[in-house]
Short mmCIF file of C-alpha atoms in Angstrom, two decimals:
data_model
loop_
_atom_site.label_atom_id
_atom_site.label_comp_id
_atom_site.label_asym_id
_atom_site.label_seq_id
_atom_site.Cartn_x
_atom_site.Cartn_y
_atom_site.Cartn_z
CA MET A 10 44.41 67.75 150.97
CA MET A 11 45.85 64.89 153.08
CA ASN A 12 44.77 63.68 156.43
CA PRO A 13 47.85 63.95 158.66
CA ASP A 14 46.88 60.88 160.65
CA TYR A 15 46.91 58.85 157.47
CA ARG A 16 50.68 58.99 156.97
CA THR A 17 51.38 58.24 160.45
CA GLY A 18 48.96 55.26 160.84
CA ASN A 19 47.57 57.13 163.94
CA TYR A 20 43.96 56.22 163.57
CA PRO A 21 41.19 56.83 166.18
CA VAL A 22 40.50 53.64 168.49
CA GLU A 23 36.71 53.83 167.31
CA ALA A 24 37.66 53.22 163.60
CA PHE A 25 38.98 49.64 164.24
CA PRO A 26 36.51 46.81 165.32
CA LEU A 27 37.23 44.95 168.25
CA GLN A 28 38.73 41.45 167.56
CA GLY A 29 36.59 38.79 168.24
CA ASN A 30 33.44 40.77 167.40
CA ARG A 31 31.44 39.38 165.05
CA ASN A 32 29.40 41.05 162.40
CA ASP A 33 25.93 39.35 162.14
CA GLY A 34 24.81 42.07 159.49
CA PHE A 35 24.91 41.92 155.98
CA PRO A 36 28.27 41.09 154.28
CA GLY A 37 30.53 43.73 153.77
CA GLN A 38 28.86 46.01 155.69
CA PRO A 39 30.60 46.95 159.18
CA ASP A 40 28.55 47.82 162.27
CA GLY A 41 28.14 51.31 162.02
CA SER A 42 27.07 51.21 158.33
CA ARG A 43 26.19 54.68 156.94
CA LEU A 44 24.70 53.12 153.91
CA VAL A 45 21.16 52.82 153.78
CA GLN A 46 19.44 50.09 151.85
CA HIS A 47 16.01 50.84 150.20
CA THR A 48 13.78 47.91 149.24
CA THR A 49 11.18 48.51 146.82
CA VAL A 50 8.18 46.16 146.40
CA ASN A 51 6.19 46.12 143.59
CA ILE A 52 2.37 45.34 144.27
CA ASN A 53 0.49 44.41 141.68
CA THR A 54 -2.98 45.28 142.57
CA GLU A 55 -5.93 43.27 141.17
CA PRO A 56 -7.93 45.62 139.07
CA ALA A 57 -11.41 46.29 140.96
CA LYS A 58 -14.37 43.94 139.78
CA ASP A 59 -17.26 45.54 138.42
CA HIS A 60 -19.61 42.35 138.63
CA ILE A 61 -21.22 43.38 135.40
CA ILE A 62 -22.44 39.82 134.24
CA TRP A 63 -23.82 39.17 137.88
CA SER A 64 -25.40 42.39 137.61
CA LEU A 65 -27.02 41.87 134.30
CA CYS A 66 -28.35 38.21 135.36
CA CYS A 67 -30.07 39.87 138.59
CA PHE A 68 -31.44 42.61 136.48
CA MET A 69 -32.84 40.17 133.77
CA TYR A 70 -33.69 37.17 135.96
CA GLY A 71 -34.21 38.14 139.50
CA ASN A 72 -35.10 41.98 139.92
CA PRO A 73 -36.95 42.19 143.22
CA CYS A 74 -37.26 45.57 144.45
CA CYS A 75 -35.34 46.77 141.40
CA LEU A 76 -32.08 45.76 142.95
CA GLY A 77 -31.11 44.12 139.88
CA LEU A 78 -31.39 47.30 138.14
CA ALA A 79 -29.44 49.11 141.01
CA ALA A 80 -26.35 46.77 141.08
CA LEU A 81 -26.04 47.15 136.97
CA ILE A 82 -25.90 51.03 137.56
CA PHE A 83 -23.13 50.57 140.21
CA SER A 84 -21.64 47.97 137.92
CA ILE A 85 -21.56 50.39 134.85
CA LYS A 86 -20.36 53.08 137.09
CA ALA A 87 -17.52 50.92 138.74
CA ARG A 88 -16.61 50.04 135.12
CA ASP A 89 -16.15 53.88 133.97
CA ARG A 90 -14.37 54.55 137.28
CA LYS A 91 -12.03 51.84 136.05
CA VAL A 92 -11.53 53.44 132.74
CA VAL A 93 -10.81 56.97 133.87
CA GLY A 94 -7.89 55.10 136.34
CA ASP A 95 -9.92 55.85 139.83
CA LEU A 96 -9.35 52.46 141.15
CA GLU A 97 -10.33 53.72 144.54
CA GLY A 98 -13.81 54.67 142.98
CA ALA A 99 -14.18 51.84 141.01
CA GLN A 100 -13.46 49.57 144.20
CA HIS A 101 -16.14 51.30 146.09
CA TYR A 102 -19.02 51.02 143.27
CA GLY A 103 -17.85 47.59 142.59
CA SER A 104 -18.41 46.58 146.28
CA THR A 105 -21.95 48.23 146.18
CA ALA A 106 -22.99 46.41 143.20
CA ARG A 107 -21.46 43.20 144.84
CA CYS A 108 -23.56 43.79 147.87
CA LEU A 109 -26.66 44.38 145.83
CA ASN A 110 -26.19 41.31 143.79
CA ILE A 111 -26.10 39.23 146.79
CA VAL A 112 -29.19 40.77 148.30
CA ALA A 113 -30.96 40.28 144.98
CA THR A 114 -29.67 36.74 144.60
CA ILE A 115 -31.09 35.74 148.08
CA LEU A 116 -34.32 37.37 147.82
CA THR A 117 -34.92 36.04 144.55
CA SER A 118 -33.83 32.27 145.48
CA LEU A 119 -36.27 32.83 148.57
CA ILE A 120 -39.05 33.75 146.51
CA CYS A 121 -38.39 30.72 144.35
CA LEU A 122 -38.21 28.48 147.32
CA ILE A 123 -41.44 29.69 148.70
CA ILE A 124 -43.24 29.53 145.05
CA ILE A 125 -41.98 25.97 144.68
CA ILE A 126 -43.16 24.97 148.44
CA LEU A 127 -46.42 26.50 148.06
CA LEU A 128 -47.01 24.53 144.66
CA ILE A 129 -46.18 21.27 146.32
CA VAL A 130 -48.54 22.29 149.27
CA THR A 131 -51.11 23.12 146.73
CA ALA A 132 -50.88 19.96 144.50
CA VAL A 133 -50.81 17.66 148.06
CA LYS A 134 -54.31 19.28 149.13
CA VAL A 135 -55.68 18.93 145.86
CA GLN A 136 -55.05 15.46 145.77
CA GLN A 137 -56.44 15.08 149.29
CA VAL A 138 -59.90 17.07 148.04
CA VAL A 139 -60.00 15.16 144.67
CA SER A 140 -59.44 11.74 146.87
CA TYR A 141 -62.13 12.61 149.40
CA ASN A 142 -64.68 13.62 146.61
CA ARG A 143 -64.15 10.14 144.80
CA ASN A 144 -64.60 8.19 147.99
CA LEU A 145 -67.83 10.31 148.52
CA TYR A 146 -68.83 9.56 145.15
CA ARG A 147 -67.96 5.78 145.36
CA GLY A 148 -69.96 5.44 148.77
CA GLY A 149 -73.41 6.39 147.33
CA TYR A 150 -73.31 9.62 149.03
CA TYR A 151 -74.36 11.28 145.43
CA SER A 152 -77.92 10.16 144.42
CA TRP A 153 -78.67 10.86 140.74
#
């Protein structure tokens, strides 16, 4: 069935754009566009990190308060979750392992620093005692 207004050319006024009215939209689309555009954004999410190597190093070399062991357990859980496909769970376990690794690394570094400082202080004190005793012996305070 044909539109009776089509043959006669009697179009409603709303169907014609006003002269001088510029369309700043997308090319080929009138102002009252009924076309809906969809934009698809593919976000490649980076796989969750499990920090397994760092956890192994903390477990083997710096394991204060068993933090390295706990970090290793959480790293293994994160890897298991990643294999299953649960990226949110893997992210959670991985971030927990990361925090435990940070704490274990800081504690191990502080302990090493304290041991180095104590060794230096002890060496200086021993040197002072040896030097004092040597001076006493040379000065004749010891009589044999």
